[in-house]
Amino acid sequence: MTVRISFRAFATTIAALALGGCGSVIPASSGPAPATASAGSSERTQYTRAPQGRIASAPQSFAARPEDASCLSDLSAAGARFNPLPDTYAGPGCNKLGTVQLSALSGDDTQFGISNIGPVQCRVASAFTNWARFGVDRAARQILGSPLARIETMGSYACRNVAGSTRRSAHASAEAIDVSGFVLEDGRRITLTEDWNGGTAAEREFLRVVHRSACKRFGTVLGPEYNRAHEDHFHLEGTGSSFCR
């Protein structure tokens, strides 16, 4: 049964569960833990914009980690549409902890979609949501004269290493999103492959503006000027120390 509860009551319940041992985090090095729910199970809940900071609806069986509760509330308040996902472990260094599945984001006046995105950590999803609104949608309106309709991605979570190394990629813990292009409401499609160097002056300016904007919000941003492996996308990773290329 689904009930509407205040965020304060929801957060208090979560904290009590954590103190009772329900909120422990298993280190990735200990190997996979049994999954309690699949990505498509009924445990998944839709969060939308809600008045007065309330979570739109939350089943009593939903068990977010305590440290993620405020992030989910912020994401909801920002107008994002998403499902919180259960924590899962796929192997050493590969996990999805505190992740969400984004389905739509809000601009100043309209909502827009996201293609091909998978699970992403809530705090990265929050940075992505703000970048999409304040960095991408506004730049599209001001530079290209049309609102944003969709952000095209090449995915987020993937259990893999950094190319050419034995180190796990940020994608292996759902801490990175690869963005390949943007579709505007007037039908134009701006891609890094075609337009970073080959687009009109306005399209090239737009891509560089949204790249600089990303560098203010994410910990690591890699693009076409970093290396050939990133000539067709922006790699947006984490929210910590800054590396922008």
PDB file of C-alpha atoms in Angstrom:
ATOM      1  CA  MET A   1       0.000   0.000   0.000  1.00  0.00           C
ATOM      2  CA  THR A   2       1.404   3.433  -0.916  1.00  0.00           C
ATOM      3  CA  VAL A   3       1.202   6.223   1.615  1.00  0.00           C
ATOM      4  CA  ARG A   4       2.099   9.881   1.487  1.00  0.00           C
ATOM      5  CA  ILE A   5       4.410  10.873   4.262  1.00  0.00           C
ATOM      6  CA  SER A   6       6.361  13.985   5.115  1.00  0.00           C
ATOM      7  CA  PHE A   7      10.065  14.042   4.285  1.00  0.00           C
ATOM      8  CA  ARG A   8      10.908  14.484   7.992  1.00  0.00           C
ATOM      9  CA  ALA A   9       8.971  11.363   8.971  1.00  0.00           C
ATOM     10  CA  PHE A  10      10.456   9.430   6.051  1.00  0.00           C
ATOM     11  CA  ALA A  11      14.030  10.421   6.964  1.00  0.00           C
ATOM     12  CA  THR A  12      13.433   9.560  10.638  1.00  0.00           C
ATOM     13  CA  THR A  13      12.186   6.089   9.734  1.00  0.00           C
ATOM     14  CA  ILE A  14      15.240   5.512   7.522  1.00  0.00           C
ATOM     15  CA  ALA A  15      17.623   6.560  10.266  1.00  0.00           C
ATOM     16  CA  ALA A  16      15.989   4.152  12.708  1.00  0.00           C
ATOM     17  CA  LEU A  17      16.397   1.304  10.269  1.00  0.00           C
ATOM     18  CA  ALA A  18      20.074   2.184   9.770  1.00  0.00           C
ATOM     19  CA  LEU A  19      20.751   2.114  13.496  1.00  0.00           C
ATOM     20  CA  GLY A  20      19.175  -1.322  13.629  1.00  0.00           C
ATOM     21  CA  GLY A  21      21.684  -2.620  11.087  1.00  0.00           C
ATOM     22  CA  CYS A  22      19.553  -2.232   7.929  1.00  0.00           C
ATOM     23  CA  GLY A  23      21.647   0.550   6.420  1.00  0.00           C
ATOM     24  CA  SER A  24      25.102  -1.028   6.404  1.00  0.00           C
ATOM     25  CA  VAL A  25      27.225  -0.742   3.282  1.00  0.00           C
ATOM     26  CA  ILE A  26      29.136  -3.810   2.120  1.00  0.00           C
ATOM     27  CA  PRO A  27      32.595  -2.977   0.695  1.00  0.00           C
ATOM     28  CA  ALA A  28      32.977  -3.839  -2.977  1.00  0.00           C
ATOM     29  CA  SER A  29      36.021  -5.989  -2.193  1.00  0.00           C
ATOM     30  CA  SER A  30      33.863  -8.443  -0.270  1.00  0.00           C
ATOM     31  CA  GLY A  31      32.202  -9.616  -3.463  1.00  0.00           C
ATOM     32  CA  PRO A  32      28.638  -9.528  -4.689  1.00  0.00           C
ATOM     33  CA  ALA A  33      25.806  -9.436  -2.208  1.00  0.00           C
ATOM     34  CA  PRO A  34      22.414 -10.946  -2.872  1.00  0.00           C
ATOM     35  CA  ALA A  35      20.113  -8.521  -4.659  1.00  0.00           C
ATOM     36  CA  THR A  36      16.934  -7.789  -2.763  1.00  0.00           C
ATOM     37  CA  ALA A  37      15.047  -6.409  -5.727  1.00  0.00           C
ATOM     38  CA  SER A  38      15.539  -6.202  -9.463  1.00  0.00           C
ATOM     39  CA  ALA A  39      15.768  -2.878 -11.301  1.00  0.00           C
ATOM     40  CA  GLY A  40      12.260  -3.415 -12.599  1.00  0.00           C
ATOM     41  CA  SER A  41      10.626  -4.559  -9.367  1.00  0.00           C
ATOM     42  CA  SER A  42       7.757  -2.926  -7.524  1.00  0.00           C
ATOM     43  CA  GLU A  43      10.292  -1.525  -5.033  1.00  0.00           C
ATOM     44  CA  ARG A  44      10.986   1.219  -7.569  1.00  0.00           C
ATOM     45  CA  THR A  45       9.083   4.438  -6.871  1.00  0.00           C
ATOM     46  CA  GLN A  46       8.391   7.422  -9.130  1.00  0.00           C
ATOM     47  CA  TYR A  47       9.393  10.748  -7.590  1.00  0.00           C
ATOM     48  CA  THR A  48       8.115  13.990  -9.115  1.00  0.00           C
ATOM     49  CA  ARG A  49       8.011  17.627  -8.112  1.00  0.00           C
ATOM     50  CA  ALA A  50       6.063  17.879  -4.869  1.00  0.00           C
ATOM     51  CA  PRO A  51       4.860  20.924  -2.908  1.00  0.00           C
ATOM     52  CA  GLN A  52       6.531  22.074   0.308  1.00  0.00           C
ATOM     53  CA  GLY A  53       9.497  19.690  -0.108  1.00  0.00           C
ATOM     54  CA  ARG A  54       7.393  16.549   0.281  1.00  0.00           C
ATOM     55  CA  ILE A  55       8.306  13.290  -1.427  1.00  0.00           C
ATOM     56  CA  ALA A  56       5.476  12.595  -3.842  1.00  0.00           C
ATOM     57  CA  SER A  57       4.897   9.025  -2.686  1.00  0.00           C
ATOM     58  CA  ALA A  58       6.965   6.394  -0.925  1.00  0.00           C
ATOM     59  CA  PRO A  59       5.925   2.823  -0.139  1.00  0.00           C
ATOM     60  CA  GLN A  60       6.602   1.666   3.401  1.00  0.00           C
ATOM     61  CA  SER A  61       8.834  -1.106   2.022  1.00  0.00           C
ATOM     62  CA  PHE A  62      11.212   1.363   0.297  1.00  0.00           C
ATOM     63  CA  ALA A  63      14.578   1.466   2.099  1.00  0.00           C
ATOM     64  CA  ALA A  64      16.838   4.244   0.866  1.00  0.00           C
ATOM     65  CA  ARG A  65      20.215   4.572   2.526  1.00  0.00           C
ATOM     66  CA  PRO A  66      20.098   7.403   5.108  1.00  0.00           C
ATOM     67  CA  GLU A  67      22.806   9.435   3.372  1.00  0.00           C
ATOM     68  CA  ASP A  68      20.801   9.393   0.135  1.00  0.00           C
ATOM     69  CA  ALA A  69      17.500  10.602   1.584  1.00  0.00           C
ATOM     70  CA  SER A  70      18.285  14.319   1.325  1.00  0.00           C
ATOM     71  CA  CYS A  71      19.636  13.862  -2.206  1.00  0.00           C
ATOM     72  CA  LEU A  72      16.406  12.204  -3.323  1.00  0.00           C
ATOM     73  CA  SER A  73      14.442  15.081  -1.844  1.00  0.00           C
ATOM     74  CA  ASP A  74      16.627  17.677  -3.610  1.00  0.00           C
ATOM     75  CA  LEU A  75      16.310  15.826  -6.905  1.00  0.00           C
ATOM     76  CA  SER A  76      12.542  15.763  -6.550  1.00  0.00           C
ATOM     77  CA  ALA A  77      12.427  19.470  -5.684  1.00  0.00           C
ATOM     78  CA  ALA A  78      14.462  20.221  -8.831  1.00  0.00           C
ATOM     79  CA  GLY A  79      11.625  18.790 -10.941  1.00  0.00           C
ATOM     80  CA  ALA A  80      13.415  15.635 -12.110  1.00  0.00           C
ATOM     81  CA  ARG A  81      11.404  12.496 -12.796  1.00  0.00           C
ATOM     82  CA  PHE A  82      13.201   9.391 -11.579  1.00  0.00           C
ATOM     83  CA  ASN A  83      12.995   6.035  -9.832  1.00  0.00           C
ATOM     84  CA  PRO A  84      15.268   5.262  -6.843  1.00  0.00           C
ATOM     85  CA  LEU A  85      16.926   1.876  -7.328  1.00  0.00           C
ATOM     86  CA  PRO A  86      17.983  -0.826  -4.840  1.00  0.00           C
ATOM     87  CA  ASP A  87      21.679  -1.182  -4.020  1.00  0.00           C
ATOM     88  CA  THR A  88      23.332  -3.990  -6.002  1.00  0.00           C
ATOM     89  CA  TYR A  89      26.811  -5.486  -6.344  1.00  0.00           C
ATOM     90  CA  ALA A  90      27.979  -6.951  -9.657  1.00  0.00           C
ATOM     91  CA  GLY A  91      31.565  -7.867  -8.768  1.00  0.00           C
ATOM     92  CA  PRO A  92      34.789  -6.434  -7.300  1.00  0.00           C
ATOM     93  CA  GLY A  93      34.687  -2.679  -7.825  1.00  0.00           C
ATOM     94  CA  CYS A  94      31.334  -2.794  -9.595  1.00  0.00           C
ATOM     95  CA  ASN A  95      28.268  -1.609  -7.735  1.00  0.00           C
ATOM     96  CA  LYS A  96      25.195   0.587  -7.857  1.00  0.00           C
ATOM     97  CA  LEU A  97      24.840   2.252  -4.463  1.00  0.00           C
ATOM     98  CA  GLY A  98      22.365   5.068  -3.915  1.00  0.00           C
ATOM     99  CA  THR A  99      21.435   5.205  -7.592  1.00  0.00           C
ATOM    100  CA  VAL A 100      18.428   6.470  -9.493  1.00  0.00           C
ATOM    101  CA  GLN A 101      16.994   5.963 -12.966  1.00  0.00           C
ATOM    102  CA  LEU A 102      16.312   9.363 -14.525  1.00  0.00           C
ATOM    103  CA  SER A 103      13.469   9.666 -17.048  1.00  0.00           C
ATOM    104  CA  ALA A 104      13.019  13.438 -17.497  1.00  0.00           C
ATOM    105  CA  LEU A 105      14.477  16.751 -16.347  1.00  0.00           C
ATOM    106  CA  SER A 106      13.063  20.245 -15.922  1.00  0.00           C
ATOM    107  CA  GLY A 107      14.180  23.431 -17.628  1.00  0.00           C
ATOM    108  CA  ASP A 108      12.958  26.911 -16.783  1.00  0.00           C
ATOM    109  CA  ASP A 109       9.711  26.450 -18.705  1.00  0.00           C
ATOM    110  CA  THR A 110       9.562  22.913 -20.058  1.00  0.00           C
ATOM    111  CA  GLN A 111      10.635  19.352 -19.333  1.00  0.00           C
ATOM    112  CA  PHE A 112      12.980  17.438 -21.600  1.00  0.00           C
ATOM    113  CA  GLY A 113      13.995  13.825 -22.023  1.00  0.00           C
ATOM    114  CA  ILE A 114      17.204  11.826 -21.694  1.00  0.00           C
ATOM    115  CA  SER A 115      18.026   8.946 -24.006  1.00  0.00           C
ATOM    116  CA  ASN A 116      19.963   5.773 -23.227  1.00  0.00           C
ATOM    117  CA  ILE A 117      20.843   6.642 -19.632  1.00  0.00           C
ATOM    118  CA  GLY A 118      21.096   3.890 -17.013  1.00  0.00           C
ATOM    119  CA  PRO A 119      21.526   3.921 -13.229  1.00  0.00           C
ATOM    120  CA  VAL A 120      23.485   6.869 -11.863  1.00  0.00           C
ATOM    121  CA  GLN A 121      24.439   7.862  -8.319  1.00  0.00           C
ATOM    122  CA  CYS A 122      22.006  10.373  -6.881  1.00  0.00           C
ATOM    123  CA  ARG A 123      24.551  13.131  -6.276  1.00  0.00           C
ATOM    124  CA  VAL A 124      25.794  12.855  -9.879  1.00  0.00           C
ATOM    125  CA  ALA A 125      22.188  12.835 -11.089  1.00  0.00           C
ATOM    126  CA  SER A 126      21.615  16.028  -9.096  1.00  0.00           C
ATOM    127  CA  ALA A 127      24.621  17.736 -10.700  1.00  0.00           C
ATOM    128  CA  PHE A 128      23.427  16.517 -14.106  1.00  0.00           C
ATOM    129  CA  THR A 129      19.929  17.894 -13.467  1.00  0.00           C
ATOM    130  CA  ASN A 130      21.257  21.348 -12.588  1.00  0.00           C
ATOM    131  CA  TRP A 131      23.695  21.352 -15.503  1.00  0.00           C
ATOM    132  CA  ALA A 132      20.911  20.395 -17.921  1.00  0.00           C
ATOM    133  CA  ARG A 133      18.733  23.274 -16.773  1.00  0.00           C
ATOM    134  CA  PHE A 134      21.171  26.081 -16.068  1.00  0.00           C
ATOM    135  CA  GLY A 135      23.980  25.114 -18.444  1.00  0.00           C
ATOM    136  CA  VAL A 136      22.391  23.375 -21.424  1.00  0.00           C
ATOM    137  CA  ASP A 137      18.783  24.528 -21.761  1.00  0.00           C
ATOM    138  CA  ARG A 138      19.598  28.188 -21.132  1.00  0.00           C
ATOM    139  CA  ALA A 139      22.563  28.075 -23.543  1.00  0.00           C
ATOM    140  CA  ALA A 140      20.339  26.488 -26.200  1.00  0.00           C
ATOM    141  CA  ARG A 141      17.784  29.285 -25.821  1.00  0.00           C
ATOM    142  CA  GLN A 142      20.325  32.098 -25.781  1.00  0.00           C
ATOM    143  CA  ILE A 143      22.767  30.884 -28.429  1.00  0.00           C
ATOM    144  CA  LEU A 144      20.649  28.709 -30.731  1.00  0.00           C
ATOM    145  CA  GLY A 145      17.236  30.305 -30.184  1.00  0.00           C
ATOM    146  CA  SER A 146      15.399  27.122 -29.230  1.00  0.00           C
ATOM    147  CA  PRO A 147      14.702  25.285 -25.951  1.00  0.00           C
ATOM    148  CA  LEU A 148      16.209  21.873 -25.309  1.00  0.00           C
ATOM    149  CA  ALA A 149      14.041  18.831 -26.071  1.00  0.00           C
ATOM    150  CA  ARG A 150      16.368  15.912 -25.256  1.00  0.00           C
ATOM    151  CA  ILE A 151      19.880  15.094 -24.077  1.00  0.00           C
ATOM    152  CA  GLU A 152      21.399  12.084 -25.828  1.00  0.00           C
ATOM    153  CA  THR A 153      23.774   9.912 -23.807  1.00  0.00           C
ATOM    154  CA  MET A 154      25.950   6.869 -24.417  1.00  0.00           C
ATOM    155  CA  GLY A 155      25.038   5.459 -21.017  1.00  0.00           C
ATOM    156  CA  SER A 156      26.137   5.692 -17.401  1.00  0.00           C
ATOM    157  CA  TYR A 157      26.704   2.481 -15.407  1.00  0.00           C
ATOM    158  CA  ALA A 158      28.997  -0.166 -16.903  1.00  0.00           C
ATOM    159  CA  CYS A 159      31.106  -2.715 -15.016  1.00  0.00           C
ATOM    160  CA  ARG A 160      34.414  -2.076 -16.774  1.00  0.00           C
ATOM    161  CA  ASN A 161      37.938  -0.712 -16.393  1.00  0.00           C
ATOM    162  CA  VAL A 162      39.353   2.538 -17.674  1.00  0.00           C
ATOM    163  CA  ALA A 163      40.435   1.795 -21.249  1.00  0.00           C
ATOM    164  CA  GLY A 164      43.971   0.422 -21.361  1.00  0.00           C
ATOM    165  CA  SER A 165      44.298   0.024 -17.596  1.00  0.00           C
ATOM    166  CA  THR A 166      43.439  -2.311 -14.728  1.00  0.00           C
ATOM    167  CA  ARG A 167      41.704   0.466 -12.786  1.00  0.00           C
ATOM    168  CA  ARG A 168      37.923   0.476 -12.525  1.00  0.00           C
ATOM    169  CA  SER A 169      36.164   3.237 -14.437  1.00  0.00           C
ATOM    170  CA  ALA A 170      33.841   5.646 -12.627  1.00  0.00           C
ATOM    171  CA  HIS A 171      31.154   4.054 -14.771  1.00  0.00           C
ATOM    172  CA  ALA A 172      31.629   0.855 -12.735  1.00  0.00           C
ATOM    173  CA  SER A 173      30.106   2.592  -9.706  1.00  0.00           C
ATOM    174  CA  ALA A 174      27.512   4.607 -11.674  1.00  0.00           C
ATOM    175  CA  GLU A 175      29.412   7.844 -11.032  1.00  0.00           C
ATOM    176  CA  ALA A 176      29.711   8.968 -14.662  1.00  0.00           C
ATOM    177  CA  ILE A 177      27.501   9.867 -17.633  1.00  0.00           C
ATOM    178  CA  ASP A 178      28.638  10.098 -21.262  1.00  0.00           C
ATOM    179  CA  VAL A 179      26.766  12.773 -23.248  1.00  0.00           C
ATOM    180  CA  SER A 180      26.940  12.615 -27.042  1.00  0.00           C
ATOM    181  CA  GLY A 181      24.417  15.172 -28.287  1.00  0.00           C
ATOM    182  CA  PHE A 182      21.441  17.461 -27.833  1.00  0.00           C
ATOM    183  CA  VAL A 183      18.113  17.714 -29.637  1.00  0.00           C
ATOM    184  CA  LEU A 184      16.300  21.059 -29.699  1.00  0.00           C
ATOM    185  CA  GLU A 185      12.570  21.702 -29.794  1.00  0.00           C
ATOM    186  CA  ASP A 186      12.905  23.124 -33.321  1.00  0.00           C
ATOM    187  CA  GLY A 187      14.201  19.729 -34.500  1.00  0.00           C
ATOM    188  CA  ARG A 188      17.913  20.495 -34.732  1.00  0.00           C
ATOM    189  CA  ARG A 189      20.298  17.827 -33.441  1.00  0.00           C
ATOM    190  CA  ILE A 190      23.694  18.985 -32.198  1.00  0.00           C
ATOM    191  CA  THR A 191      26.309  16.246 -31.738  1.00  0.00           C
ATOM    192  CA  LEU A 192      29.919  16.321 -30.648  1.00  0.00           C
ATOM    193  CA  THR A 193      30.932  14.084 -33.560  1.00  0.00           C
ATOM    194  CA  GLU A 194      29.530  16.408 -36.220  1.00  0.00           C
ATOM    195  CA  ASP A 195      29.448  19.836 -34.622  1.00  0.00           C
ATOM    196  CA  TRP A 196      32.337  20.287 -32.171  1.00  0.00           C
ATOM    197  CA  ASN A 197      34.502  21.322 -35.117  1.00  0.00           C
ATOM    198  CA  GLY A 198      32.171  21.027 -38.099  1.00  0.00           C
ATOM    199  CA  GLY A 199      29.042  22.838 -36.942  1.00  0.00           C
ATOM    200  CA  THR A 200      28.023  26.440 -37.472  1.00  0.00           C
ATOM    201  CA  ALA A 201      29.695  29.142 -35.395  1.00  0.00           C
ATOM    202  CA  ALA A 202      26.681  29.180 -33.062  1.00  0.00           C
ATOM    203  CA  GLU A 203      26.667  25.387 -32.689  1.00  0.00           C
ATOM    204  CA  ARG A 204      30.384  25.310 -31.902  1.00  0.00           C
ATOM    205  CA  GLU A 205      29.930  28.080 -29.348  1.00  0.00           C
ATOM    206  CA  PHE A 206      26.986  26.238 -27.765  1.00  0.00           C
ATOM    207  CA  LEU A 207      29.009  23.033 -27.287  1.00  0.00           C
ATOM    208  CA  ARG A 208      31.920  24.903 -25.731  1.00  0.00           C
ATOM    209  CA  VAL A 209      29.638  26.847 -23.392  1.00  0.00           C
ATOM    210  CA  VAL A 210      27.948  23.672 -22.113  1.00  0.00           C
ATOM    211  CA  HIS A 211      31.383  22.052 -21.731  1.00  0.00           C
ATOM    212  CA  ARG A 212      32.612  24.940 -19.556  1.00  0.00           C
ATOM    213  CA  SER A 213      29.376  24.828 -17.582  1.00  0.00           C
ATOM    214  CA  ALA A 214      29.881  21.103 -16.914  1.00  0.00           C
ATOM    215  CA  CYS A 215      33.363  21.816 -15.573  1.00  0.00           C
ATOM    216  CA  LYS A 216      31.790  23.969 -12.831  1.00  0.00           C
ATOM    217  CA  ARG A 217      29.505  21.165 -11.636  1.00  0.00           C
ATOM    218  CA  PHE A 218      31.307  17.835 -12.095  1.00  0.00           C
ATOM    219  CA  GLY A 219      34.563  16.554 -10.632  1.00  0.00           C
ATOM    220  CA  THR A 220      35.976  15.345 -13.958  1.00  0.00           C
ATOM    221  CA  VAL A 221      34.924  16.463 -17.434  1.00  0.00           C
ATOM    222  CA  LEU A 222      36.561  15.043 -20.551  1.00  0.00           C
ATOM    223  CA  GLY A 223      35.704  16.056 -24.108  1.00  0.00           C
ATOM    224  CA  PRO A 224      36.995  16.098 -27.689  1.00  0.00           C
ATOM    225  CA  GLU A 225      40.116  18.084 -26.791  1.00  0.00           C
ATOM    226  CA  TYR A 226      41.214  15.499 -24.204  1.00  0.00           C
ATOM    227  CA  ASN A 227      41.874  12.538 -26.518  1.00  0.00           C
ATOM    228  CA  ARG A 228      40.405  10.660 -29.470  1.00  0.00           C
ATOM    229  CA  ALA A 229      38.482   8.309 -27.204  1.00  0.00           C
ATOM    230  CA  HIS A 230      36.340  11.303 -26.148  1.00  0.00           C
ATOM    231  CA  GLU A 231      35.934  13.023 -29.505  1.00  0.00           C
ATOM    232  CA  ASP A 232      32.276  11.930 -29.700  1.00  0.00           C
ATOM    233  CA  HIS A 233      31.106  12.638 -26.130  1.00  0.00           C
ATOM    234  CA  PHE A 234      31.484  14.523 -22.870  1.00  0.00           C
ATOM    235  CA  HIS A 235      32.475  12.299 -19.951  1.00  0.00           C
ATOM    236  CA  LEU A 236      30.849  13.801 -16.832  1.00  0.00           C
ATOM    237  CA  GLU A 237      32.109  12.242 -13.616  1.00  0.00           C
ATOM    238  CA  GLY A 238      31.568  12.756  -9.891  1.00  0.00           C
ATOM    239  CA  THR A 239      31.324  16.010  -7.986  1.00  0.00           C
ATOM    240  CA  GLY A 240      34.622  16.212  -6.127  1.00  0.00           C
ATOM    241  CA  SER A 241      38.021  17.585  -7.210  1.00  0.00           C
ATOM    242  CA  SER A 242      37.978  19.269 -10.597  1.00  0.00           C
ATOM    243  CA  PHE A 243      39.732  18.131 -13.768  1.00  0.00           C
ATOM    244  CA  CYS A 244      38.451  19.730 -16.973  1.00  0.00           C
ATOM    245  CA  ARG A 245      39.818  19.048 -20.440  1.00  0.00           C
TER     246      ARG A 245
END
